[in-house]
Tab-separated table of C-alpha atoms in Angstrom:
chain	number	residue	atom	x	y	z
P	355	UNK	CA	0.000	0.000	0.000
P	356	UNK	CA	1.092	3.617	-1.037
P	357	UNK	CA	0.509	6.438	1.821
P	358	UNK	CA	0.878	9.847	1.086
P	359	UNK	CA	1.341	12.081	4.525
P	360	UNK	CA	0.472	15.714	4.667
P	361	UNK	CA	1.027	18.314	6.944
P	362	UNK	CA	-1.103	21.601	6.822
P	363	UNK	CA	-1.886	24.766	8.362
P	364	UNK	CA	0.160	26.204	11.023
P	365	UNK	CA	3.595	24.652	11.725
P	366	UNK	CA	4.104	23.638	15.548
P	367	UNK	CA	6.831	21.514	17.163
P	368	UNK	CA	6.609	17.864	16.718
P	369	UNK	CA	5.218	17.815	13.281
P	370	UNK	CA	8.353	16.008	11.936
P	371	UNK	CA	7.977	13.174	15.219
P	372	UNK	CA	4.486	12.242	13.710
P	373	UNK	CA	6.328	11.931	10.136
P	374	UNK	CA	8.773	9.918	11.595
P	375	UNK	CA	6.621	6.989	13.505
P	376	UNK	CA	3.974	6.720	10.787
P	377	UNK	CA	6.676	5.925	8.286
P	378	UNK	CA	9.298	3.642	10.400
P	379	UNK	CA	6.327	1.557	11.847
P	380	UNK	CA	4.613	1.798	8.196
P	381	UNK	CA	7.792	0.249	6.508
P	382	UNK	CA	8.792	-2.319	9.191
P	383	UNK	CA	5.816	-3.503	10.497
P	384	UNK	CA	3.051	-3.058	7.648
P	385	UNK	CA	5.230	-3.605	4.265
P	386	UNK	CA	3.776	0.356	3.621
P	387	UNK	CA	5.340	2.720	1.616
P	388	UNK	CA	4.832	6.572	1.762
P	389	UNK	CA	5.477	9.629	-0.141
P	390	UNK	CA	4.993	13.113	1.381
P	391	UNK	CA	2.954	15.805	-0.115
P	392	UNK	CA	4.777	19.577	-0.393
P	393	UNK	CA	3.313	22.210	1.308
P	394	UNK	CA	0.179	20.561	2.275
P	395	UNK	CA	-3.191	20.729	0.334
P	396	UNK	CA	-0.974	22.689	-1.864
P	397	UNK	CA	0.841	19.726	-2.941
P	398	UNK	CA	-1.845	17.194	-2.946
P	399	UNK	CA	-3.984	19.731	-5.800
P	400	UNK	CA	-0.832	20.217	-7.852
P	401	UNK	CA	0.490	16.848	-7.436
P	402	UNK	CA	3.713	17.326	-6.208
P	403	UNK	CA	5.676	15.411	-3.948
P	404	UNK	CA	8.738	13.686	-2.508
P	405	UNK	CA	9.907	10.037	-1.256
P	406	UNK	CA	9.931	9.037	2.543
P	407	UNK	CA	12.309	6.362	2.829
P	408	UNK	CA	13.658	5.292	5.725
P	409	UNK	CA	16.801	7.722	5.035
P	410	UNK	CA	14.179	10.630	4.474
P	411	UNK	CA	13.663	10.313	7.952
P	412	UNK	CA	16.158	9.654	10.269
P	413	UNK	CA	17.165	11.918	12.486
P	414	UNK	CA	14.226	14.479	12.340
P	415	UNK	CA	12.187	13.801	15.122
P	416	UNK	CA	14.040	16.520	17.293
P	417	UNK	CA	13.579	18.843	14.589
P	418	UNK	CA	10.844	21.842	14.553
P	419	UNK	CA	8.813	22.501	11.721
P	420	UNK	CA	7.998	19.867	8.941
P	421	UNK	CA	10.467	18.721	6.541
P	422	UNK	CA	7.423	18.921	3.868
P	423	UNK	CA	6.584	22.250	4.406
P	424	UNK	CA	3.104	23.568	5.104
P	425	UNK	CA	0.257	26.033	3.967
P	426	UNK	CA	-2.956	26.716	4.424
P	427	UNK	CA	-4.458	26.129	0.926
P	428	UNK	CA	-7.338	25.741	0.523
P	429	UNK	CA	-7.800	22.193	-1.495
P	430	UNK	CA	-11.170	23.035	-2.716
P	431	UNK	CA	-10.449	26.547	-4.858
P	432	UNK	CA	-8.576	27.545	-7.514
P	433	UNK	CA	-7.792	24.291	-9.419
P	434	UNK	CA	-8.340	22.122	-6.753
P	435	UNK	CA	-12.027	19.968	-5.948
P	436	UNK	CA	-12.570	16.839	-5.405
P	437	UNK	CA	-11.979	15.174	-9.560
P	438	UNK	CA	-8.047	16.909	-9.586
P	439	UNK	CA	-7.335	15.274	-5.996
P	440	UNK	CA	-8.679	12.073	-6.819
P	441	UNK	CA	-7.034	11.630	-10.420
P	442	UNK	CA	-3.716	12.994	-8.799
P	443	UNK	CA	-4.064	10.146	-6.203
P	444	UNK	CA	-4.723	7.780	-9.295
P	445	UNK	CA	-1.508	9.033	-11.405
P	446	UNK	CA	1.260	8.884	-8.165
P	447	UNK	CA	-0.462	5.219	-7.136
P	448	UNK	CA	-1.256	6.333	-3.672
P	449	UNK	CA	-4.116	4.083	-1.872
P	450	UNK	CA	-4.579	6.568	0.800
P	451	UNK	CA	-3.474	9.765	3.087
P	452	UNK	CA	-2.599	10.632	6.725
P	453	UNK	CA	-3.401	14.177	7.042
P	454	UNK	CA	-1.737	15.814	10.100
P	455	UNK	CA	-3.322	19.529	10.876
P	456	UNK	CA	-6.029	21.379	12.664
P	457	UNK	CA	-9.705	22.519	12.231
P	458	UNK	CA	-8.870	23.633	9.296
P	459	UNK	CA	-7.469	20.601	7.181
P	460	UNK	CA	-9.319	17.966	9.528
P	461	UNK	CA	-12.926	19.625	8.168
P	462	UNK	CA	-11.195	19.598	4.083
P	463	UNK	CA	-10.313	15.883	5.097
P	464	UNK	CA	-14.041	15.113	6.122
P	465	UNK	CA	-15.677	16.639	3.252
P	466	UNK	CA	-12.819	14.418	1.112
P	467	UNK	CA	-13.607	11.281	2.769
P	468	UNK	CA	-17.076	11.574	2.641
P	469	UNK	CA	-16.502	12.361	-1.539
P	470	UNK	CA	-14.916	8.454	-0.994
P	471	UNK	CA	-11.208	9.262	-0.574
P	472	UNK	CA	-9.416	7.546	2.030
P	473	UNK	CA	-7.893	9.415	4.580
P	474	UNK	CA	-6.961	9.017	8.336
P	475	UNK	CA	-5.981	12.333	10.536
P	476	UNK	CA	-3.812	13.196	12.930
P	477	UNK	CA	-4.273	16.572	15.327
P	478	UNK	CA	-2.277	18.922	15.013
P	479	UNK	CA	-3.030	22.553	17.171
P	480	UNK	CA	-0.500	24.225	19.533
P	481	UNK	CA	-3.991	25.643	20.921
P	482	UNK	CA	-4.765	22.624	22.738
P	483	UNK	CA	-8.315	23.178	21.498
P	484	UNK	CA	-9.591	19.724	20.019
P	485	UNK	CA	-12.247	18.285	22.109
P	486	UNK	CA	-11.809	14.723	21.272
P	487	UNK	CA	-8.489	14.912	22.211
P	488	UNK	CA	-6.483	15.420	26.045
P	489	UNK	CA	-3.435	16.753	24.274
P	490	UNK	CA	-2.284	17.941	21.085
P	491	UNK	CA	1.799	18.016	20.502
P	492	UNK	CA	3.419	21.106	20.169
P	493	UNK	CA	1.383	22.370	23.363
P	494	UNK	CA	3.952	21.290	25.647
P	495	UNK	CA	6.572	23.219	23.650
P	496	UNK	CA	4.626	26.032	22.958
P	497	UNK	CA	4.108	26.591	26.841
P	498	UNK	CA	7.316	26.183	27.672
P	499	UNK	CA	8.468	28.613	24.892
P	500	UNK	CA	6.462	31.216	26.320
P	501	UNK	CA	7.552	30.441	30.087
P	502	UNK	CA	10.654	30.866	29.096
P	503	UNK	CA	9.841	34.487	27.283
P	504	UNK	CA	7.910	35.706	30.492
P	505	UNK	CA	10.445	34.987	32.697
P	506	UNK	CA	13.109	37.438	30.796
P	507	UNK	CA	10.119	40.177	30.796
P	508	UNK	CA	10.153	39.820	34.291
P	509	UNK	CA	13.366	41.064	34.669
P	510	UNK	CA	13.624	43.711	32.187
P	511	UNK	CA	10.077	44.725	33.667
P	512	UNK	CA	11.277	44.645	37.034
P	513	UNK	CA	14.524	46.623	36.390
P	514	UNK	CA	12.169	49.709	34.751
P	515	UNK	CA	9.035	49.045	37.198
P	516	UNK	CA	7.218	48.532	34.313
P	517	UNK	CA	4.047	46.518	33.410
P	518	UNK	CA	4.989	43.877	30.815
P	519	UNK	CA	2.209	42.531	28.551
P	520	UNK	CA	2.678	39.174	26.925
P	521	UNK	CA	0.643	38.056	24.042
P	522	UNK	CA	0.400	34.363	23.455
P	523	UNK	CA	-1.419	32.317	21.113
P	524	UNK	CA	-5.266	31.129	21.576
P	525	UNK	CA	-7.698	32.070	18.691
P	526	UNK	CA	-10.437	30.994	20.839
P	527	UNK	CA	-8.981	28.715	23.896
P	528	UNK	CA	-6.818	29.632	26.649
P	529	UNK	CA	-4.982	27.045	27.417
P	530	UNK	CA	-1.591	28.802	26.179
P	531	UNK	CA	-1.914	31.499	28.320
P	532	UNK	CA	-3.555	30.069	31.641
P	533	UNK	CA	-0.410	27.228	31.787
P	534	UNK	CA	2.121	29.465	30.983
P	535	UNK	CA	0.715	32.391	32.746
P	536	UNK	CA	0.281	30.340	36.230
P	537	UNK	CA	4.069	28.796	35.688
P	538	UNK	CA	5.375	32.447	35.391
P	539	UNK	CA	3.973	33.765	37.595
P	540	UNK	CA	1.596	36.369	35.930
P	541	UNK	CA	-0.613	39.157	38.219
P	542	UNK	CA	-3.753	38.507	35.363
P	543	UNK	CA	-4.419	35.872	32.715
P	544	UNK	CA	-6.875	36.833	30.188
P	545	UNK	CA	-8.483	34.111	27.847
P	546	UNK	CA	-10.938	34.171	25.097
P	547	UNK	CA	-13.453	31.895	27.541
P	548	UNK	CA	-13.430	35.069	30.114
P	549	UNK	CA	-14.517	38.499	28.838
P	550	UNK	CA	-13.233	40.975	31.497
P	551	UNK	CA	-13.279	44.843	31.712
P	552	UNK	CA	-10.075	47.292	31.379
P	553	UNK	CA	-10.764	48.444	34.940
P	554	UNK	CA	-10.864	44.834	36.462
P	555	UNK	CA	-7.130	44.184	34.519
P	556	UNK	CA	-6.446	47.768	35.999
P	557	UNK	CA	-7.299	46.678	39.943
P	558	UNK	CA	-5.302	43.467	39.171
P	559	UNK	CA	-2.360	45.710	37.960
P	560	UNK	CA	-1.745	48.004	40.330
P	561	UNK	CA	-2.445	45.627	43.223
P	562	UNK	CA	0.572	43.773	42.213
P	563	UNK	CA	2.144	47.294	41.593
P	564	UNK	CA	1.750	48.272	45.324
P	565	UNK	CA	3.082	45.566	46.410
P	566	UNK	CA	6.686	46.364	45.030
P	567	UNK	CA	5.728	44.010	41.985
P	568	UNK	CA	6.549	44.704	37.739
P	569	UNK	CA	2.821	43.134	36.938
P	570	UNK	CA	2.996	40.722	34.291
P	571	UNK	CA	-0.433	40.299	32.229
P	572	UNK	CA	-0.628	37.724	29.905
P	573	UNK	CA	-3.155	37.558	27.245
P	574	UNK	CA	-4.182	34.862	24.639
P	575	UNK	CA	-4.571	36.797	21.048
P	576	UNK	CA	-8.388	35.803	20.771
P	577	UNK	CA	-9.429	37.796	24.319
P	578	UNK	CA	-12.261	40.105	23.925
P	579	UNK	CA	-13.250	42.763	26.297
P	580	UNK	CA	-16.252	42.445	28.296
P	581	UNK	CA	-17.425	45.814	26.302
P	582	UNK	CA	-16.668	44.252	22.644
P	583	UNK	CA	-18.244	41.433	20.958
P	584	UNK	CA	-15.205	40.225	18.570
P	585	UNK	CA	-11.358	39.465	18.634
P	586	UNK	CA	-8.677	41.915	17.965
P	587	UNK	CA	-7.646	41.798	14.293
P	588	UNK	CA	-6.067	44.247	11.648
P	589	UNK	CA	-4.969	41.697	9.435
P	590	UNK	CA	-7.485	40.201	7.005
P	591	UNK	CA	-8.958	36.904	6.526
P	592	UNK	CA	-6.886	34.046	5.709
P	593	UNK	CA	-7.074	31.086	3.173
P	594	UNK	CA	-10.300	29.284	4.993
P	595	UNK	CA	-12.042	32.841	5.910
P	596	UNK	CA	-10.966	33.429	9.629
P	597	UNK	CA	-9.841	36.349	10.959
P	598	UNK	CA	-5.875	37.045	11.080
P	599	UNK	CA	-5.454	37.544	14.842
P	600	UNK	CA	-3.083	39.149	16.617
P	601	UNK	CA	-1.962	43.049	18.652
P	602	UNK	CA	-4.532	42.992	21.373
P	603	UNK	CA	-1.414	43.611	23.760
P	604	UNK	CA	-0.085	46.128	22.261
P	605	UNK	CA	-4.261	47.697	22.033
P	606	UNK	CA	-4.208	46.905	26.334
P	607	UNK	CA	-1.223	48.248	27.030
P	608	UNK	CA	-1.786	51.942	26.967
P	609	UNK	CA	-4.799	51.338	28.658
P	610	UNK	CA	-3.425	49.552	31.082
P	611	UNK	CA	-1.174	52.742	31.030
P	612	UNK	CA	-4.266	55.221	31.112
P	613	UNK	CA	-5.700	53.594	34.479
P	614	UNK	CA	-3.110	52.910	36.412
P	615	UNK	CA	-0.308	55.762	35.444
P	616	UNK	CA	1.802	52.786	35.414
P	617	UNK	CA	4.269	52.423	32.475
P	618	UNK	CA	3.121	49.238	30.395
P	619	UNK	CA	5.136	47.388	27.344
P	620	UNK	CA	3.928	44.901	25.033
P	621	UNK	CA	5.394	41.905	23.677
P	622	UNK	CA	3.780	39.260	20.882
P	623	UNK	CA	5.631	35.494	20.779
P	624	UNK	CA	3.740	35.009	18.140
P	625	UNK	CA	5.709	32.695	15.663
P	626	UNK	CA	8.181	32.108	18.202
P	627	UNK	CA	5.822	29.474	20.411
P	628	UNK	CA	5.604	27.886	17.038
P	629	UNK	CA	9.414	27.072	16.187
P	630	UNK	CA	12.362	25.136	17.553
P	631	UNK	CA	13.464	22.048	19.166
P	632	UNK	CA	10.004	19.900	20.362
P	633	UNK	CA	9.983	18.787	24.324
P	634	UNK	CA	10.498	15.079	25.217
P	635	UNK	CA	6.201	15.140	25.748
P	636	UNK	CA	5.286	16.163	22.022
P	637	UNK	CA	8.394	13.967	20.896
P	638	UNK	CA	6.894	11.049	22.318
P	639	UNK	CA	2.916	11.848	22.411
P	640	UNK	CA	3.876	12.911	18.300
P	641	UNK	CA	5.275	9.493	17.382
P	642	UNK	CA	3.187	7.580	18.877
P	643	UNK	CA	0.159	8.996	17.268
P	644	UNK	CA	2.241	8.963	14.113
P	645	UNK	CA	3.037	4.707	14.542
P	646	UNK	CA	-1.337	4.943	14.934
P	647	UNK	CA	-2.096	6.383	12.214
P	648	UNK	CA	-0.570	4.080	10.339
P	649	UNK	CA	-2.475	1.074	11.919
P	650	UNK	CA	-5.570	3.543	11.490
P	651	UNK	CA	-4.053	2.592	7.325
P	652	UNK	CA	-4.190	-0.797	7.832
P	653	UNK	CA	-7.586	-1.281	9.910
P	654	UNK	CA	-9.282	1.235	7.105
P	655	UNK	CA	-10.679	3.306	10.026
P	656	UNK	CA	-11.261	6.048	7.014
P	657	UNK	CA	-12.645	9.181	8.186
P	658	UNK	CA	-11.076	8.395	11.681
P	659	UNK	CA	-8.544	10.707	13.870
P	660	UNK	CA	-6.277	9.176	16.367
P	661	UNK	CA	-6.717	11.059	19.657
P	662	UNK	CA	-5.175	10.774	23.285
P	663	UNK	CA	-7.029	9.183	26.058
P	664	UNK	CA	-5.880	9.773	29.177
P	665	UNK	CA	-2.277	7.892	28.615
P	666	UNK	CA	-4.204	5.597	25.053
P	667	UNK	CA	-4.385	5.803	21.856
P	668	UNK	CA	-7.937	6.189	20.482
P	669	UNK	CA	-9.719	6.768	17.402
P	670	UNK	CA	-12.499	9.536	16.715
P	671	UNK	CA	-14.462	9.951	14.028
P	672	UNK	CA	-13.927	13.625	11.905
P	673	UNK	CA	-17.358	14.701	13.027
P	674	UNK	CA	-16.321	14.375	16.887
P	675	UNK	CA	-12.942	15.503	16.192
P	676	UNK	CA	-14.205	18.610	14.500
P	677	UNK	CA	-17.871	18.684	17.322
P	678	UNK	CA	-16.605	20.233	20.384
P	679	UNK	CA	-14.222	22.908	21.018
P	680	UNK	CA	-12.138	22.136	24.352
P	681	UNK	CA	-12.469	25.363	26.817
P	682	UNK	CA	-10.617	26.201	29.632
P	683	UNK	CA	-13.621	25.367	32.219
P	684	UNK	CA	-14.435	27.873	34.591
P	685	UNK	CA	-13.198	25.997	37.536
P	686	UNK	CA	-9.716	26.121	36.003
P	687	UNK	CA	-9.889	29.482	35.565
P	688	UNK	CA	-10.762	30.750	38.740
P	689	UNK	CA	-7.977	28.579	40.457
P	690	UNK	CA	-5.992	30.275	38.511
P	691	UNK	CA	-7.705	33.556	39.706
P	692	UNK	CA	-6.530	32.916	42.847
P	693	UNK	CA	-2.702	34.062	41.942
P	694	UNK	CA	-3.857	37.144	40.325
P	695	UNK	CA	-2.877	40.870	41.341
């Protein structure tokens, strides 16, 4: 049998892990063999690809990134549909795809298994957001990336007496910010789940203010406040029609400024929670949903997404996969409210 893998959408650490066990369990254990598609859906509409042998892949589960490269292309405009993908499938030999992404690709995957195609998916979202699954790789990493970021602003925050503002990702979850805010240390955490007013933030910065504190405020880039009724975004609409997100620290900041006559700085990771080396957790929770997927080939569990269970591998079908969005609950965040100002 002849697998092709994509990966698509956002990049996030321990893309390349997932690569890695689908094809070294695929070749040794299943007789598979497996191309990869460039640049996701991109690749798969304009037929273009590359091998994965077993020398394609050694060595890159420590890397970040993907080693195909990603996009978000949309695989049903422009010359795509579902007649190019399936006589592109036909003309490379492939039997079926792994498709390792988000929301995003996982829905384009549904509507192309339901057209008959054969795929299996894998989750991929630094967000954490997935209900069907505990974890997503790349969360781990992306946390720890933006620990690691806070606790420099607290120094250069607390050498100026400054407020330091850090913007993490979180389109419409919080996890990012509520783990890395509590393991830094953070005076407020502000999350897409929560809408809360400028003068709240303000109470919560200068209480930590009087008490000989630089505040740190950390805020997920899909937080709305209480007076608003959408996101913060200046940057259009990308490939699949959502909003670009991304500035609503440097928007709080001089307000945070105005109210408290305390002087306030901004800083987006951004990219940055994105890249680099992945942590031992998404190396290991990446390749192992990588070596399932794989089975998930052999079993024909089309239209399935391997998902983790508690410490187990599971399958879900697309339509829970894509069903429930997985929210901070409120009990998390208010023991998390304890810490603040």
């Amino acid at each position: 049998m002849r697998i092709g893998i994509l990966t698509s959408g956002g990049d996030c650490p321990g893309l390349n892990a997932v690569i890695r066990g689908a094809v070294l369990k695929g070749m040794q254990i299943h007789g598979q063999e497996f191309v990869g598609f460039r640049d996701g859906w991109r690749g798969v509409v304009e037929n273009d690809i590359v091998p994965l042998g077993r020398k394609d892949i050694q060595g890159i589960a420590k890397q970040g990134g993907t080693i195909l490269g990603t996009s978000r292309t949309n695989p049903f405009e422009g010359n795509g549909g579902v007649d190019r993908i399936t006589e592109n499938l036909r003309s490379r030999g492939i039997d079926a795809m792994i498709a390792i992404g988000g929301e995003g690709t996982l829905a384009a995957a549904r509507r192309l298994t339901d057209a008959g195609l054969k795929i299996v998916g894998v989750p991929k979202t630094v967000d954490n957001d997935l209900g069907a699954t505990d974890y997503t790789f790349g969360f781990d990493t992306a946390v720890q990336i933006a620990v690691d970021a806070m606790d420099r602003l607290r120094t250069t925050g607390e050498s100026h007496s400054r407020c330091m503002v850090a913007e993490v990702m979180g389109r419409h979850v919080g996890w990012i910010a509520l783990h890395s805010g509590m393991a830094a240390g953070a005076h407020a955490i502000l999350i897409p789940e929560q809408a809360t007013s400028i003068e709240q933030l303000a109470v919560w910065v200068r209480s930590a203010y009087d008490r000989g504190r630089a505040p740190l405020v950390v805020v997920a880039e899909g937080f709305v406040l209480d007076h608003e009724n959408d996101p913060h975004s200046e940057r259009g609409l990308d490939a699949f029609g959502r909003p670009r997100l991304g500035g609503i620290g440097e928007r709080l900041a001089p307000l945070i400024e105005e109210l408290t006559g305390i002087e306030t700085r901004a800083t987006t990771l951004g990219h940055i929670q994105r890249g680099g080396t992945p942590s031992a957790y998404d190396r290991v929770l990446a390749t192992r949903l990588g070596m399932a997927a794989s089975d998930s080939v052999v079993e024909g569990r089309w239209g399935r997404m391997v998902a983790l269970r508690g410490t187990d591998i599971v399958h879900v079908s697309f339509e829970e996969a894509l069903g429930t969005l997985k929210v901070v609950p409120q009990n998390r965040y208010d023991e998390a409210a304890i810490l603040f100002g």
